[in-house]
Amino acid sequence: MSFDVFFQTAHISDQTEEAVNPLTGETIQKPVGECVAEDERERLQKLFAKKGAQQPDEFGCYLVEFEDGTGLELFFDGLAEGSEFSGGMAALRSLTTDIASFLYTVADQGNLVILPAMEDMRPIVTSAENAERVSSRWPETVLISSTEELMQILSGGFGDWSEFRDRVVNDG
C-alpha cells in the first residue's frame, strides 16, 4: 500500500483519436502526441541514475533510496526503452524533505505535471510556462516554486493516507 503521486507531461495536445476504454468498453476520444521531449527524457534518466536507479527492475520499477533510509518506487514505463513516454507514478510510504525535493526535481526536469492521489487534488507545476500549457485541461493548476511548497501540499494527502493505512493494518 502506498501514497501515489502521478506525473503527466505538460505537453498537452489538442489532437485526439478514437480509443476503447479498457474498463468500460466505451469508445472515447484519447489525446495523442503527448510525450516528453528527448532532452526531458535524458534529464530524467540522468536524475534517476544519479540516485542509483539507472534501469528499472524486472517489474519496471526504479528504486530510489535516500541517505536517511527512506525511498520510493518509480514506475516510468518507456523511459529507458526510448519508446513513447508521457509520465509515470511514484509510490511513497514516507514523505520527507528529501523525497519532496526529488519529486519536485522530477517534475521540473521532465516538464511534468504532478497529480497526487488525494482528496481535493489539484494539478501542480513548477513553471509558469507549464501552467499556461496545461490550463486548457486543468484550469485550477497550482504553480509552485520550491520543495517546501510541494511538501506543504502533499503533507495533507499523505497524512490522510497514513491514517487510512494505519486503520486498515490495525483492523486486520
PDB file of C-alpha atoms in Angstrom:
ATOM      1  CA  MET A   1       0.000   0.000   0.000  1.00  0.00           C
ATOM      2  CA  SER A   2       1.397   3.398  -0.938  1.00  0.00           C
ATOM      3  CA  PHE A   3       0.596   7.057  -1.302  1.00  0.00           C
ATOM      4  CA  ASP A   4       0.768   7.581  -5.054  1.00  0.00           C
ATOM      5  CA  VAL A   5       1.913  10.655  -6.931  1.00  0.00           C
ATOM      6  CA  PHE A   6       1.352  10.607 -10.681  1.00  0.00           C
ATOM      7  CA  PHE A   7       3.265  12.588 -13.291  1.00  0.00           C
ATOM      8  CA  GLN A   8       1.961  13.606 -16.716  1.00  0.00           C
ATOM      9  CA  THR A   9       3.757  15.516 -19.446  1.00  0.00           C
ATOM     10  CA  ALA A  10       2.933  19.214 -19.681  1.00  0.00           C
ATOM     11  CA  HIS A  11       2.981  18.902 -23.480  1.00  0.00           C
ATOM     12  CA  ILE A  12      -0.796  18.940 -23.900  1.00  0.00           C
ATOM     13  CA  SER A  13      -2.174  18.098 -27.322  1.00  0.00           C
ATOM     14  CA  ASP A  14      -5.390  19.218 -28.975  1.00  0.00           C
ATOM     15  CA  GLN A  15      -5.290  16.170 -31.276  1.00  0.00           C
ATOM     16  CA  THR A  16      -7.360  13.121 -30.359  1.00  0.00           C
ATOM     17  CA  GLU A  17      -8.103   9.684 -31.731  1.00  0.00           C
ATOM     18  CA  GLU A  18     -10.830   7.183 -31.005  1.00  0.00           C
ATOM     19  CA  ALA A  19      -9.953   4.511 -28.487  1.00  0.00           C
ATOM     20  CA  VAL A  20     -11.789   1.988 -26.351  1.00  0.00           C
ATOM     21  CA  ASN A  21     -11.822   2.491 -22.605  1.00  0.00           C
ATOM     22  CA  PRO A  22     -10.498  -0.861 -21.304  1.00  0.00           C
ATOM     23  CA  LEU A  23     -12.568  -0.595 -18.123  1.00  0.00           C
ATOM     24  CA  THR A  24     -15.950   0.332 -19.616  1.00  0.00           C
ATOM     25  CA  GLY A  25     -15.698  -0.739 -23.269  1.00  0.00           C
ATOM     26  CA  GLU A  26     -16.896   2.737 -24.280  1.00  0.00           C
ATOM     27  CA  THR A  27     -15.458   4.498 -27.310  1.00  0.00           C
ATOM     28  CA  ILE A  28     -13.668   7.638 -26.151  1.00  0.00           C
ATOM     29  CA  GLN A  29     -11.525  10.400 -27.618  1.00  0.00           C
ATOM     30  CA  LYS A  30      -7.951   9.929 -26.413  1.00  0.00           C
ATOM     31  CA  PRO A  31      -5.286  12.663 -26.706  1.00  0.00           C
ATOM     32  CA  VAL A  32      -2.349  11.778 -28.966  1.00  0.00           C
ATOM     33  CA  GLY A  33       1.119  13.204 -29.263  1.00  0.00           C
ATOM     34  CA  GLU A  34       1.530  13.915 -25.568  1.00  0.00           C
ATOM     35  CA  CYS A  35       5.084  12.752 -24.931  1.00  0.00           C
ATOM     36  CA  VAL A  36       8.109  14.127 -23.144  1.00  0.00           C
ATOM     37  CA  ALA A  37      10.762  15.621 -25.397  1.00  0.00           C
ATOM     38  CA  GLU A  38      14.033  13.767 -25.892  1.00  0.00           C
ATOM     39  CA  ASP A  39      16.013  16.269 -23.792  1.00  0.00           C
ATOM     40  CA  GLU A  40      13.486  15.873 -20.956  1.00  0.00           C
ATOM     41  CA  ARG A  41      13.826  12.083 -21.170  1.00  0.00           C
ATOM     42  CA  GLU A  42      17.613  12.377 -20.970  1.00  0.00           C
ATOM     43  CA  ARG A  43      17.442  14.686 -17.950  1.00  0.00           C
ATOM     44  CA  LEU A  44      15.145  12.223 -16.150  1.00  0.00           C
ATOM     45  CA  GLN A  45      17.415   9.283 -16.992  1.00  0.00           C
ATOM     46  CA  LYS A  46      20.418  11.190 -15.597  1.00  0.00           C
ATOM     47  CA  LEU A  47      18.481  12.161 -12.466  1.00  0.00           C
ATOM     48  CA  PHE A  48      17.414   8.565 -11.809  1.00  0.00           C
ATOM     49  CA  ALA A  49      20.957   7.283 -12.469  1.00  0.00           C
ATOM     50  CA  LYS A  50      22.386   9.858 -10.058  1.00  0.00           C
ATOM     51  CA  LYS A  51      20.145   8.305  -7.380  1.00  0.00           C
ATOM     52  CA  GLY A  52      21.343   4.786  -8.283  1.00  0.00           C
ATOM     53  CA  ALA A  53      18.338   3.802 -10.395  1.00  0.00           C
ATOM     54  CA  GLN A  54      19.827   3.524 -13.884  1.00  0.00           C
ATOM     55  CA  GLN A  55      17.496   0.780 -15.112  1.00  0.00           C
ATOM     56  CA  PRO A  56      14.125  -0.476 -13.937  1.00  0.00           C
ATOM     57  CA  ASP A  57      13.913  -3.877 -12.268  1.00  0.00           C
ATOM     58  CA  GLU A  58      12.068  -6.829 -13.822  1.00  0.00           C
ATOM     59  CA  PHE A  59       8.749  -5.238 -12.802  1.00  0.00           C
ATOM     60  CA  GLY A  60       9.508  -1.904 -14.485  1.00  0.00           C
ATOM     61  CA  CYS A  61      10.235  -0.208 -11.170  1.00  0.00           C
ATOM     62  CA  TYR A  62      13.069   2.189 -10.437  1.00  0.00           C
ATOM     63  CA  LEU A  63      14.032   2.032  -6.755  1.00  0.00           C
ATOM     64  CA  VAL A  64      15.338   5.306  -5.342  1.00  0.00           C
ATOM     65  CA  GLU A  65      16.834   5.418  -1.861  1.00  0.00           C
ATOM     66  CA  PHE A  66      17.917   8.397   0.188  1.00  0.00           C
ATOM     67  CA  GLU A  67      20.652   8.826   2.795  1.00  0.00           C
ATOM     68  CA  ASP A  68      18.121   8.984   5.636  1.00  0.00           C
ATOM     69  CA  GLY A  69      16.958   5.423   4.848  1.00  0.00           C
ATOM     70  CA  THR A  70      13.720   6.432   3.125  1.00  0.00           C
ATOM     71  CA  GLY A  71      12.956   5.754  -0.504  1.00  0.00           C
ATOM     72  CA  LEU A  72      10.330   5.448  -3.167  1.00  0.00           C
ATOM     73  CA  GLU A  73       9.414   3.383  -6.181  1.00  0.00           C
ATOM     74  CA  LEU A  74       9.080   4.957  -9.611  1.00  0.00           C
ATOM     75  CA  PHE A  75       7.074   3.401 -12.411  1.00  0.00           C
ATOM     76  CA  PHE A  76       8.052   5.221 -15.600  1.00  0.00           C
ATOM     77  CA  ASP A  77       7.280   2.757 -18.406  1.00  0.00           C
ATOM     78  CA  GLY A  78       9.048   3.622 -21.634  1.00  0.00           C
ATOM     79  CA  LEU A  79      11.646   5.932 -20.107  1.00  0.00           C
ATOM     80  CA  ALA A  80      14.572   3.548 -20.604  1.00  0.00           C
ATOM     81  CA  GLU A  81      13.453   1.960 -23.879  1.00  0.00           C
ATOM     82  CA  GLY A  82      13.154   5.142 -25.905  1.00  0.00           C
ATOM     83  CA  SER A  83       9.513   4.393 -26.723  1.00  0.00           C
ATOM     84  CA  GLU A  84       6.676   6.871 -26.262  1.00  0.00           C
ATOM     85  CA  PHE A  85       6.789   8.165 -22.741  1.00  0.00           C
ATOM     86  CA  SER A  86       4.283  10.574 -21.234  1.00  0.00           C
ATOM     87  CA  GLY A  87       4.628  10.172 -17.471  1.00  0.00           C
ATOM     88  CA  GLY A  88       4.645   7.794 -14.583  1.00  0.00           C
ATOM     89  CA  MET A  89       3.998   7.251 -10.911  1.00  0.00           C
ATOM     90  CA  ALA A  90       5.878   7.449  -7.622  1.00  0.00           C
ATOM     91  CA  ALA A  91       4.803   5.126  -4.811  1.00  0.00           C
ATOM     92  CA  LEU A  92       5.576   6.639  -1.389  1.00  0.00           C
ATOM     93  CA  ARG A  93       5.493   5.065   2.026  1.00  0.00           C
ATOM     94  CA  SER A  94       7.019   8.083   3.742  1.00  0.00           C
ATOM     95  CA  LEU A  95       7.220  11.786   2.993  1.00  0.00           C
ATOM     96  CA  THR A  96      10.427  13.594   3.859  1.00  0.00           C
ATOM     97  CA  THR A  97      12.142  16.722   2.614  1.00  0.00           C
ATOM     98  CA  ASP A  98      14.472  14.545   0.507  1.00  0.00           C
ATOM     99  CA  ILE A  99      11.527  12.789  -1.118  1.00  0.00           C
ATOM    100  CA  ALA A 100       9.663  16.047  -1.770  1.00  0.00           C
ATOM    101  CA  SER A 101      12.829  17.568  -3.222  1.00  0.00           C
ATOM    102  CA  PHE A 102      13.287  14.605  -5.545  1.00  0.00           C
ATOM    103  CA  LEU A 103       9.636  14.726  -6.691  1.00  0.00           C
ATOM    104  CA  TYR A 104       9.962  18.462  -7.342  1.00  0.00           C
ATOM    105  CA  THR A 105      13.115  17.861  -9.398  1.00  0.00           C
ATOM    106  CA  VAL A 106      11.450  15.054 -11.396  1.00  0.00           C
ATOM    107  CA  ALA A 107       8.599  17.398 -12.317  1.00  0.00           C
ATOM    108  CA  ASP A 108      10.926  20.295 -13.067  1.00  0.00           C
ATOM    109  CA  GLN A 109      13.475  18.348 -15.138  1.00  0.00           C
ATOM    110  CA  GLY A 110      10.841  16.418 -17.088  1.00  0.00           C
ATOM    111  CA  ASN A 111       8.358  19.289 -17.569  1.00  0.00           C
ATOM    112  CA  LEU A 112       5.816  17.097 -15.822  1.00  0.00           C
ATOM    113  CA  VAL A 113       2.579  17.920 -14.044  1.00  0.00           C
ATOM    114  CA  ILE A 114       2.315  16.461 -10.531  1.00  0.00           C
ATOM    115  CA  LEU A 115      -1.020  14.738  -9.860  1.00  0.00           C
ATOM    116  CA  PRO A 116      -1.129  13.446  -6.272  1.00  0.00           C
ATOM    117  CA  ALA A 117      -3.789  10.835  -5.491  1.00  0.00           C
ATOM    118  CA  MET A 118      -5.506  12.755  -2.739  1.00  0.00           C
ATOM    119  CA  GLU A 119      -8.810  14.382  -1.913  1.00  0.00           C
ATOM    120  CA  ASP A 120      -9.220  17.844  -3.444  1.00  0.00           C
ATOM    121  CA  MET A 121      -6.313  17.120  -5.796  1.00  0.00           C
ATOM    122  CA  ARG A 122      -5.234  19.974  -7.994  1.00  0.00           C
ATOM    123  CA  PRO A 123      -2.506  19.551 -10.618  1.00  0.00           C
ATOM    124  CA  ILE A 124       0.848  21.032  -9.608  1.00  0.00           C
ATOM    125  CA  VAL A 125       3.513  22.506 -11.916  1.00  0.00           C
ATOM    126  CA  THR A 126       6.935  24.029 -11.312  1.00  0.00           C
ATOM    127  CA  SER A 127       6.921  26.724 -14.011  1.00  0.00           C
ATOM    128  CA  ALA A 128       4.611  29.432 -15.320  1.00  0.00           C
ATOM    129  CA  GLU A 129       5.198  28.085 -18.830  1.00  0.00           C
ATOM    130  CA  ASN A 130       3.831  24.681 -17.845  1.00  0.00           C
ATOM    131  CA  ALA A 131       0.914  26.277 -16.001  1.00  0.00           C
ATOM    132  CA  GLU A 132      -0.009  28.020 -19.257  1.00  0.00           C
ATOM    133  CA  ARG A 133       0.471  24.829 -21.314  1.00  0.00           C
ATOM    134  CA  VAL A 134      -1.938  22.798 -19.205  1.00  0.00           C
ATOM    135  CA  SER A 135      -4.514  25.479 -18.402  1.00  0.00           C
ATOM    136  CA  SER A 136      -6.972  24.251 -21.048  1.00  0.00           C
ATOM    137  CA  ARG A 137      -7.110  20.795 -19.430  1.00  0.00           C
ATOM    138  CA  TRP A 138      -6.544  21.775 -15.813  1.00  0.00           C
ATOM    139  CA  PRO A 139      -7.656  25.378 -15.194  1.00  0.00           C
ATOM    140  CA  GLU A 140      -7.060  25.129 -11.422  1.00  0.00           C
ATOM    141  CA  THR A 141      -3.391  24.189 -11.657  1.00  0.00           C
ATOM    142  CA  VAL A 142      -1.176  25.204  -8.728  1.00  0.00           C
ATOM    143  CA  LEU A 143       2.173  26.807  -9.563  1.00  0.00           C
ATOM    144  CA  ILE A 144       4.902  26.119  -7.000  1.00  0.00           C
ATOM    145  CA  SER A 145       8.487  27.316  -6.863  1.00  0.00           C
ATOM    146  CA  SER A 146      10.008  25.260  -4.057  1.00  0.00           C
ATOM    147  CA  THR A 147      10.265  21.902  -2.375  1.00  0.00           C
ATOM    148  CA  GLU A 148       8.716  23.452   0.725  1.00  0.00           C
ATOM    149  CA  GLU A 149       5.551  24.366  -1.179  1.00  0.00           C
ATOM    150  CA  LEU A 150       5.287  20.839  -2.579  1.00  0.00           C
ATOM    151  CA  MET A 151       5.835  19.352   0.876  1.00  0.00           C
ATOM    152  CA  GLN A 152       3.064  21.537   2.292  1.00  0.00           C
ATOM    153  CA  ILE A 153       0.595  20.428  -0.409  1.00  0.00           C
ATOM    154  CA  LEU A 154       1.452  16.733  -0.200  1.00  0.00           C
ATOM    155  CA  SER A 155       1.505  16.613   3.609  1.00  0.00           C
ATOM    156  CA  GLY A 156      -2.276  16.752   3.932  1.00  0.00           C
ATOM    157  CA  GLY A 157      -2.889  13.935   1.449  1.00  0.00           C
ATOM    158  CA  PHE A 158      -0.054  11.871   2.859  1.00  0.00           C
ATOM    159  CA  GLY A 159      -1.423  12.339   6.393  1.00  0.00           C
ATOM    160  CA  ASP A 160      -4.887  11.192   5.294  1.00  0.00           C
ATOM    161  CA  TRP A 161      -3.360   8.179   3.528  1.00  0.00           C
ATOM    162  CA  SER A 162      -1.255   7.308   6.616  1.00  0.00           C
ATOM    163  CA  GLU A 163      -4.330   7.374   8.849  1.00  0.00           C
ATOM    164  CA  PHE A 164      -6.204   5.105   6.417  1.00  0.00           C
ATOM    165  CA  ARG A 165      -3.231   2.713   6.171  1.00  0.00           C
ATOM    166  CA  ASP A 166      -2.913   2.518   9.944  1.00  0.00           C
ATOM    167  CA  ARG A 167      -6.658   1.886  10.350  1.00  0.00           C
ATOM    168  CA  VAL A 168      -6.552  -0.946   7.760  1.00  0.00           C
ATOM    169  CA  VAL A 169      -3.453  -2.516   9.283  1.00  0.00           C
ATOM    170  CA  ASN A 170      -4.841  -2.334  12.826  1.00  0.00           C
ATOM    171  CA  ASP A 171      -8.220  -3.776  11.790  1.00  0.00           C
ATOM    172  CA  GLY A 172      -6.526  -6.773  10.136  1.00  0.00           C
TER     173      GLY A 172
END
